[in-house]
Amino acid sequence: MMNQLTVKNIEFYGDEAASVTLENENSSVEVFCHLCEYSEGDKVNNLLRVLDADVKAAYLSDWPAEMIEEASKERIKKTGPYSYVGCGKVIDENEGIIEVQGFRIEVGEVPCQGAVEFDIDRLDLW
């Protein structure tokens, strides 16, 4: 199902925190989880949250079509322990939810519909 992710790996550290690897059919991400009560193999809702994220339009409306197409390509790249940059599409403007490579992420306010670039400080599983 598209609305669930699989817990692939969990590494606990400290009393309540864990580094959790989640995967869908296409890809995987490593997220931060506080009060982690999951086990490997668990299915979790496909809605990740962020500690902080900078989200902006991926392109301007007056750009040529081929530049818009290039700027809109979905991508996600890990930049730190739980931080990511990339480009996704807004799937729920009211709730501030974007989707990138099958992962749904609640980023807060989104500046527009369509493609957005993001810079996420910390990706969280609740």
Coordinates of N, CA, C and O in Angstrom, one line a residue:
M1 N 0.8 -1.2 0.0 CA 0.0 0.0 0.0 C 0.9 1.2 0.0 O 1.9 1.3 0.7
M2 N 0.4 2.2 -0.7 CA 1.2 3.5 -0.8 C 1.2 4.3 0.5 O 2.1 5.0 0.7
N3 N 0.2 4.1 1.3 CA 0.1 4.9 2.5 C 0.9 4.3 3.7 O 0.7 4.8 4.8
Q4 N 1.7 3.3 3.5 CA 2.5 2.7 4.6 C 3.9 2.5 4.2 O 4.2 2.3 3.0
L5 N 4.8 2.7 5.2 CA 6.2 2.4 5.0 C 6.6 1.3 5.9 O 5.9 1.0 6.9
T6 N 7.7 0.6 5.6 CA 8.2 -0.5 6.4 C 9.4 -0.1 7.2 O 10.3 0.6 6.6
V7 N 9.4 -0.4 8.5 CA 10.5 -0.2 9.3 C 11.6 -1.2 9.0 O 11.4 -2.4 9.2
K8 N 12.7 -0.8 8.4 CA 13.7 -1.7 7.9 C 14.8 -1.9 9.0 O 15.3 -3.0 9.1
N9 N 15.1 -0.9 9.7 CA 16.2 -1.0 10.7 C 16.0 0.0 11.8 O 15.5 1.1 11.6
I10 N 16.3 -0.4 13.1 CA 16.2 0.6 14.2 C 17.5 0.5 15.0 O 18.0 -0.6 15.3
E11 N 18.1 1.6 15.2 CA 19.3 1.7 16.1 C 19.0 2.6 17.2 O 18.8 3.9 17.1
F12 N 18.8 2.1 18.4 CA 18.5 2.9 19.6 C 19.8 3.5 20.2 O 20.9 3.0 20.1
Y13 N 19.6 4.7 20.7 CA 20.7 5.4 21.4 C 20.1 6.2 22.5 O 19.0 6.7 22.3
G14 N 20.7 6.3 23.6 CA 20.1 7.0 24.7 C 18.9 6.1 25.2 O 18.8 4.9 24.9
D15 N 18.1 6.7 26.0 CA 17.0 6.0 26.6 C 15.8 5.8 25.7 O 15.1 4.8 25.6
E16 N 15.5 6.9 24.9 CA 14.2 6.9 24.2 C 14.3 7.2 22.7 O 13.4 7.2 22.0
A17 N 15.5 7.6 22.3 CA 15.7 8.0 20.9 C 16.2 6.8 20.0 O 16.9 6.0 20.5
A18 N 15.9 6.9 18.7 CA 16.4 5.9 17.8 C 16.5 6.5 16.4 O 15.9 7.4 16.1
S19 N 17.4 5.9 15.7 CA 17.6 6.1 14.3 C 16.8 5.0 13.5 O 17.1 3.8 13.8
V20 N 15.8 5.4 12.7 CA 15.0 4.4 12.1 C 15.1 4.5 10.6 O 15.0 5.6 10.0
T21 N 15.4 3.4 9.9 CA 15.4 3.4 8.5 C 14.0 2.9 8.0 O 13.6 1.8 8.4
L22 N 13.4 3.7 7.1 CA 12.1 3.4 6.6 C 12.2 3.2 5.1 O 13.0 3.9 4.4
E23 N 11.4 2.3 4.5 CA 11.5 2.1 3.1 C 10.1 1.9 2.5 O 9.1 1.5 3.2
N24 N 10.0 2.3 1.2 CA 8.8 2.0 0.4 C 9.3 1.2 -0.8 O 10.5 0.7 -0.8
E25 N 8.5 1.1 -1.8 CA 8.9 0.3 -3.0 C 10.2 0.9 -3.7 O 10.9 0.2 -4.3
N26 N 10.3 2.2 -3.6 CA 11.3 2.9 -4.4 C 12.6 3.2 -3.7 O 13.7 3.2 -4.3
S27 N 12.5 3.4 -2.4 CA 13.7 4.1 -1.8 C 13.6 4.0 -0.3 O 12.7 3.4 0.3
S28 N 14.6 4.5 0.4 CA 14.6 4.5 1.9 C 15.1 5.8 2.4 O 15.9 6.5 1.8
V29 N 14.7 6.1 3.7 CA 15.2 7.3 4.4 C 15.5 6.9 5.8 O 14.9 6.0 6.3
E30 N 16.4 7.6 6.4 CA 16.8 7.4 7.8 C 16.2 8.6 8.6 O 16.4 9.8 8.2
V31 N 15.4 8.3 9.6 CA 14.7 9.4 10.3 C 15.0 9.3 11.8 O 15.4 8.2 12.3
F32 N 14.7 10.3 12.5 CA 14.8 10.4 13.9 C 13.5 10.0 14.6 O 12.5 10.4 14.1
C33 N 13.6 9.2 15.6 CA 12.3 8.8 16.3 C 12.6 8.9 17.8 O 13.5 8.3 18.4
H34 N 11.7 9.7 18.5 CA 11.8 9.9 19.9 C 10.6 9.0 20.5 O 9.6 9.0 20.0
L35 N 10.9 8.4 21.6 CA 9.9 7.5 22.3 C 9.6 6.4 21.2 O 8.4 6.1 21.0
C36 N 10.6 5.8 20.7 CA 10.4 4.8 19.6 C 9.9 3.5 20.1 O 10.6 2.9 21.0
E37 N 8.7 3.1 19.7 CA 8.1 1.8 20.1 C 7.9 0.9 18.9 O 7.1 0.0 19.0
Y38 N 8.7 1.1 17.9 CA 8.5 0.3 16.7 C 9.5 -0.9 16.7 O 10.5 -0.8 17.4
S39 N 9.2 -1.8 15.9 CA 10.1 -3.0 15.7 C 10.4 -3.1 14.2 O 9.6 -2.7 13.4
E40 N 11.5 -3.8 13.9 CA 11.8 -4.1 12.5 C 10.7 -4.9 11.9 O 10.1 -5.8 12.5
G41 N 10.3 -4.5 10.7 CA 9.2 -5.1 9.9 C 7.9 -4.5 10.1 O 6.9 -4.8 9.4
D42 N 7.7 -3.6 11.1 CA 6.5 -2.9 11.4 C 6.1 -2.0 10.2 O 7.0 -1.5 9.5
K43 N 4.8 -1.9 10.0 CA 4.3 -1.0 9.0 C 3.9 0.3 9.7 O 3.3 0.2 10.8
V44 N 4.3 1.5 9.2 CA 3.9 2.7 9.8 C 3.2 3.6 8.8 O 3.4 3.5 7.6
N45 N 2.4 4.5 9.2 CA 1.8 5.5 8.3 C 2.8 6.3 7.5 O 3.8 6.7 8.1
N46 N 2.5 6.5 6.3 CA 3.4 7.2 5.4 C 3.1 8.7 5.6 O 2.6 9.4 4.7
L47 N 3.5 9.2 6.8 CA 3.5 10.7 7.0 C 4.6 11.0 8.0 O 4.5 10.7 9.2
L48 N 5.7 11.5 7.4 CA 6.8 11.9 8.3 C 6.7 13.4 8.6 O 6.0 14.2 7.9
R49 N 7.3 13.8 9.7 CA 7.3 15.2 10.1 C 8.7 15.8 10.1 O 9.7 15.0 10.0
V50 N 8.8 17.1 10.3 CA 10.1 17.7 10.3 C 10.2 18.5 11.6 O 9.3 19.0 12.1
L51 N 11.5 18.7 12.0 CA 11.7 19.6 13.1 C 11.7 21.0 12.5 O 11.1 21.9 13.1
D52 N 12.4 21.2 11.4 CA 12.4 22.5 10.7 C 12.6 22.2 9.2 O 13.4 21.3 8.9
A53 N 12.0 23.0 8.4 CA 12.2 22.8 7.0 C 12.1 24.2 6.3 O 11.2 25.0 6.6
D54 N 12.9 24.3 5.3 CA 12.8 25.5 4.4 C 12.2 25.0 3.1 O 12.8 24.1 2.4
V55 N 11.1 25.5 2.7 CA 10.4 25.0 1.5 C 10.2 26.2 0.5 O 9.6 27.3 1.0
K56 N 10.5 26.1 -0.7 CA 10.3 27.2 -1.7 C 9.9 26.6 -3.0 O 10.1 25.4 -3.3
A57 N 9.3 27.5 -3.8 CA 8.9 27.1 -5.2 C 10.2 26.6 -5.9 O 11.2 27.1 -5.8
A58 N 10.0 25.5 -6.7 CA 11.1 24.9 -7.4 C 11.5 25.7 -8.7 O 12.6 25.6 -9.2
Y59 N 10.5 26.5 -9.1 CA 10.8 27.3 -10.4 C 9.9 28.5 -10.3 O 8.9 28.6 -9.6
L60 N 10.1 29.4 -11.2 CA 9.3 30.6 -11.4 C 8.4 30.4 -12.6 O 8.8 29.7 -13.6
S61 N 7.2 31.0 -12.6 CA 6.2 30.7 -13.7 C 6.7 31.2 -15.0 O 6.2 30.7 -16.0
D62 N 7.6 32.1 -15.1 CA 8.0 32.6 -16.4 C 9.2 31.9 -17.0 O 9.8 32.3 -18.0
W63 N 9.7 30.8 -16.3 CA 10.8 30.0 -16.8 C 10.3 29.2 -18.1 O 9.2 28.8 -18.2
P64 N 11.3 28.9 -19.0 CA 10.9 28.0 -20.1 C 10.5 26.6 -19.7 O 11.0 26.2 -18.6
A65 N 9.7 26.0 -20.5 CA 9.2 24.7 -20.1 C 10.2 23.6 -19.7 O 10.1 22.9 -18.8
E66 N 11.3 23.6 -20.5 CA 12.4 22.6 -20.2 C 13.1 22.9 -18.9 O 13.5 21.9 -18.2
M67 N 13.2 24.1 -18.6 CA 13.9 24.5 -17.3 C 12.9 24.1 -16.1 O 13.3 23.6 -15.1
I68 N 11.6 24.3 -16.3 CA 10.6 23.9 -15.3 C 10.6 22.4 -15.1 O 10.6 21.9 -14.0
E69 N 10.7 21.7 -16.2 CA 10.7 20.2 -16.1 C 11.9 19.7 -15.4 O 11.8 18.9 -14.5
E70 N 13.1 20.3 -15.7 CA 14.3 19.9 -15.0 C 14.2 20.3 -13.5 O 14.6 19.4 -12.6
A71 N 13.8 21.4 -13.2 CA 13.7 21.9 -11.8 C 12.7 21.1 -11.0 O 12.8 21.1 -9.7
S72 N 11.7 20.5 -11.6 CA 10.6 19.8 -11.0 C 10.9 18.4 -10.7 O 10.1 17.7 -10.1
K73 N 12.0 17.9 -11.2 CA 12.3 16.4 -11.0 C 12.4 16.1 -9.5 O 13.1 16.7 -8.8
E74 N 11.7 15.0 -9.2 CA 11.7 14.5 -7.8 C 13.1 14.0 -7.4 O 13.7 13.2 -8.1
R75 N 13.5 14.5 -6.2 CA 14.8 14.0 -5.7 C 14.9 14.2 -4.2 O 14.2 15.1 -3.7
I76 N 15.6 13.4 -3.6 CA 15.9 13.5 -2.1 C 17.3 13.1 -1.9 O 17.7 12.0 -2.3
K77 N 18.1 13.9 -1.2 CA 19.5 13.6 -0.9 C 19.8 13.9 0.5 O 19.4 14.9 1.1
K78 N 20.4 12.9 1.2 CA 20.8 13.0 2.6 C 21.9 14.0 2.7 O 22.9 13.9 2.0
T79 N 21.8 14.9 3.6 CA 22.9 15.9 3.8 C 23.5 15.8 5.2 O 24.5 16.5 5.5
G80 N 22.9 15.0 6.1 CA 23.4 14.9 7.5 C 22.7 13.7 8.1 O 21.9 13.0 7.4
P81 N 22.8 13.5 9.4 CA 22.2 12.4 10.1 C 20.7 12.2 9.8 O 20.3 11.1 9.4
Y82 N 19.9 13.2 9.8 CA 18.5 13.1 9.5 C 18.1 14.3 8.6 O 16.9 14.6 8.5
S83 N 19.0 14.9 8.0 CA 18.7 16.1 7.2 C 18.8 15.8 5.7 O 19.6 14.9 5.3
Y84 N 17.9 16.4 4.9 CA 17.7 16.1 3.5 C 17.5 17.4 2.7 O 16.9 18.3 3.2
V85 N 17.9 17.4 1.5 CA 17.5 18.4 0.5 C 16.9 17.7 -0.7 O 17.2 16.5 -0.9
G86 N 16.1 18.4 -1.4 CA 15.5 17.8 -2.6 C 14.4 18.6 -3.2 O 14.2 19.8 -2.9
C87 N 13.6 17.9 -4.0 CA 12.4 18.5 -4.7 C 11.3 17.4 -4.7 O 11.5 16.3 -5.0
G88 N 10.1 17.9 -4.3 CA 9.0 17.1 -4.2 C 7.8 17.8 -4.7 O 7.9 19.0 -5.2
K89 N 6.6 17.2 -4.7 CA 5.4 17.9 -5.1 C 4.4 18.0 -4.0 O 4.3 17.2 -3.1
V90 N 3.7 19.2 -4.0 CA 2.8 19.5 -2.9 C 1.5 18.6 -3.2 O 1.0 18.6 -4.3
I91 N 1.1 17.8 -2.2 CA -0.1 16.9 -2.4 C -1.2 17.4 -1.6 O -2.4 17.0 -1.8
D92 N -0.9 18.2 -0.5 CA -2.0 18.8 0.3 C -1.6 20.2 0.7 O -0.8 20.3 1.7
E93 N -2.0 21.2 0.0 CA -1.6 22.6 0.3 C -2.0 23.0 1.7 O -1.3 23.7 2.4
N94 N -3.3 22.7 2.1 CA -3.8 23.1 3.4 C -3.1 22.5 4.5 O -2.8 23.2 5.5
E95 N -2.7 21.2 4.4 CA -2.0 20.5 5.5 C -0.5 20.7 5.4 O 0.2 20.3 6.3
G96 N 0.0 21.3 4.3 CA 1.4 21.4 4.2 C 2.2 20.1 4.0 O 3.2 19.9 4.6
I97 N 1.6 19.2 3.1 CA 2.2 17.9 2.9 C 2.8 17.8 1.5 O 2.1 18.2 0.5
I98 N 4.0 17.4 1.4 CA 4.6 17.2 0.1 C 4.9 15.7 0.0 O 4.9 14.9 1.0
E99 N 5.2 15.2 -1.3 CA 5.6 13.9 -1.5 C 6.8 13.8 -2.4 O 6.9 14.6 -3.3
V100 N 7.8 13.0 -1.9 CA 9.0 12.9 -2.7 C 9.4 11.4 -2.7 O 9.4 10.8 -1.7
Q101 N 9.5 10.8 -3.9 CA 9.8 9.4 -4.1 C 8.9 8.5 -3.2 O 9.4 7.6 -2.6
G102 N 7.6 8.8 -3.1 CA 6.7 8.0 -2.4 C 6.6 8.3 -0.9 O 5.8 7.7 -0.2
F103 N 7.5 9.2 -0.4 CA 7.5 9.5 1.0 C 6.6 10.8 1.2 O 6.9 11.8 0.5
R104 N 5.7 10.7 2.1 CA 4.9 11.9 2.4 C 5.4 12.6 3.6 O 5.7 12.0 4.7
I105 N 5.6 13.9 3.5 CA 6.3 14.7 4.6 C 5.5 15.9 4.9 O 5.2 16.7 4.0
E106 N 5.1 16.1 6.1 CA 4.4 17.3 6.6 C 5.5 18.3 6.9 O 6.2 18.2 7.9
V107 N 5.5 19.4 6.0 CA 6.6 20.4 6.2 C 6.1 21.7 6.8 O 6.9 22.6 7.0
G108 N 4.8 21.8 7.0 CA 4.3 23.1 7.5 C 3.8 23.9 6.3 O 3.3 23.3 5.3
E109 N 4.0 25.1 6.3 CA 3.5 26.0 5.2 C 4.2 25.7 3.9 O 5.4 25.5 3.9
V110 N 3.5 25.6 2.8 CA 4.1 25.5 1.5 C 3.7 26.8 0.7 O 2.7 27.3 0.8
P111 N 4.7 27.2 -0.1 CA 4.6 28.5 -0.8 C 3.7 28.5 -2.0 O 3.3 29.5 -2.6
C112 N 3.4 27.3 -2.5 CA 2.7 27.2 -3.8 C 2.2 25.7 -4.0 O 2.5 24.9 -3.2
Q113 N 1.5 25.5 -5.1 CA 1.2 24.2 -5.5 C 2.3 23.7 -6.5 O 3.1 24.5 -6.9
G114 N 2.2 22.4 -6.8 CA 3.2 21.9 -7.8 C 4.5 21.5 -7.1 O 4.5 21.1 -6.0
A115 N 5.6 21.8 -7.8 CA 6.9 21.3 -7.3 C 7.5 22.3 -6.3 O 7.4 23.5 -6.6
V116 N 8.1 21.8 -5.3 CA 8.8 22.6 -4.3 C 10.2 22.0 -4.0 O 10.3 20.8 -3.9
E117 N 11.1 22.9 -3.7 CA 12.4 22.5 -3.2 C 12.4 22.5 -1.7 O 11.7 23.4 -1.1
F118 N 13.1 21.6 -1.1 CA 13.0 21.6 0.4 C 14.4 21.4 1.0 O 15.3 20.8 0.3
D119 N 14.6 21.9 2.2 CA 15.8 21.7 2.9 C 15.3 21.4 4.3 O 14.9 22.3 5.1
I120 N 15.4 20.1 4.7 CA 14.9 19.7 6.0 C 16.0 19.5 7.0 O 17.0 18.7 6.7
D121 N 15.9 20.1 8.1 CA 16.9 20.0 9.2 C 16.9 18.6 9.9 O 17.9 18.0 10.1
R122 N 15.7 18.1 10.2 CA 15.5 16.8 10.8 C 14.2 16.2 10.4 O 13.2 16.8 10.6
L123 N 14.3 15.0 9.8 CA 13.1 14.3 9.4 C 12.8 13.3 10.5 O 13.6 12.5 11.0
D124 N 11.5 13.4 11.0 CA 11.1 12.6 12.2 C 9.9 11.6 11.9 O 9.1 11.9 11.0
L125 N 10.0 10.5 12.6 CA 8.9 9.6 12.6 C 8.2 9.7 14.0 O 8.9 9.6 15.0
W126 N 6.9 9.9 14.0 CA 6.2 10.0 15.3 C 5.5 8.8 15.7 O 5.1 8.0 14.8

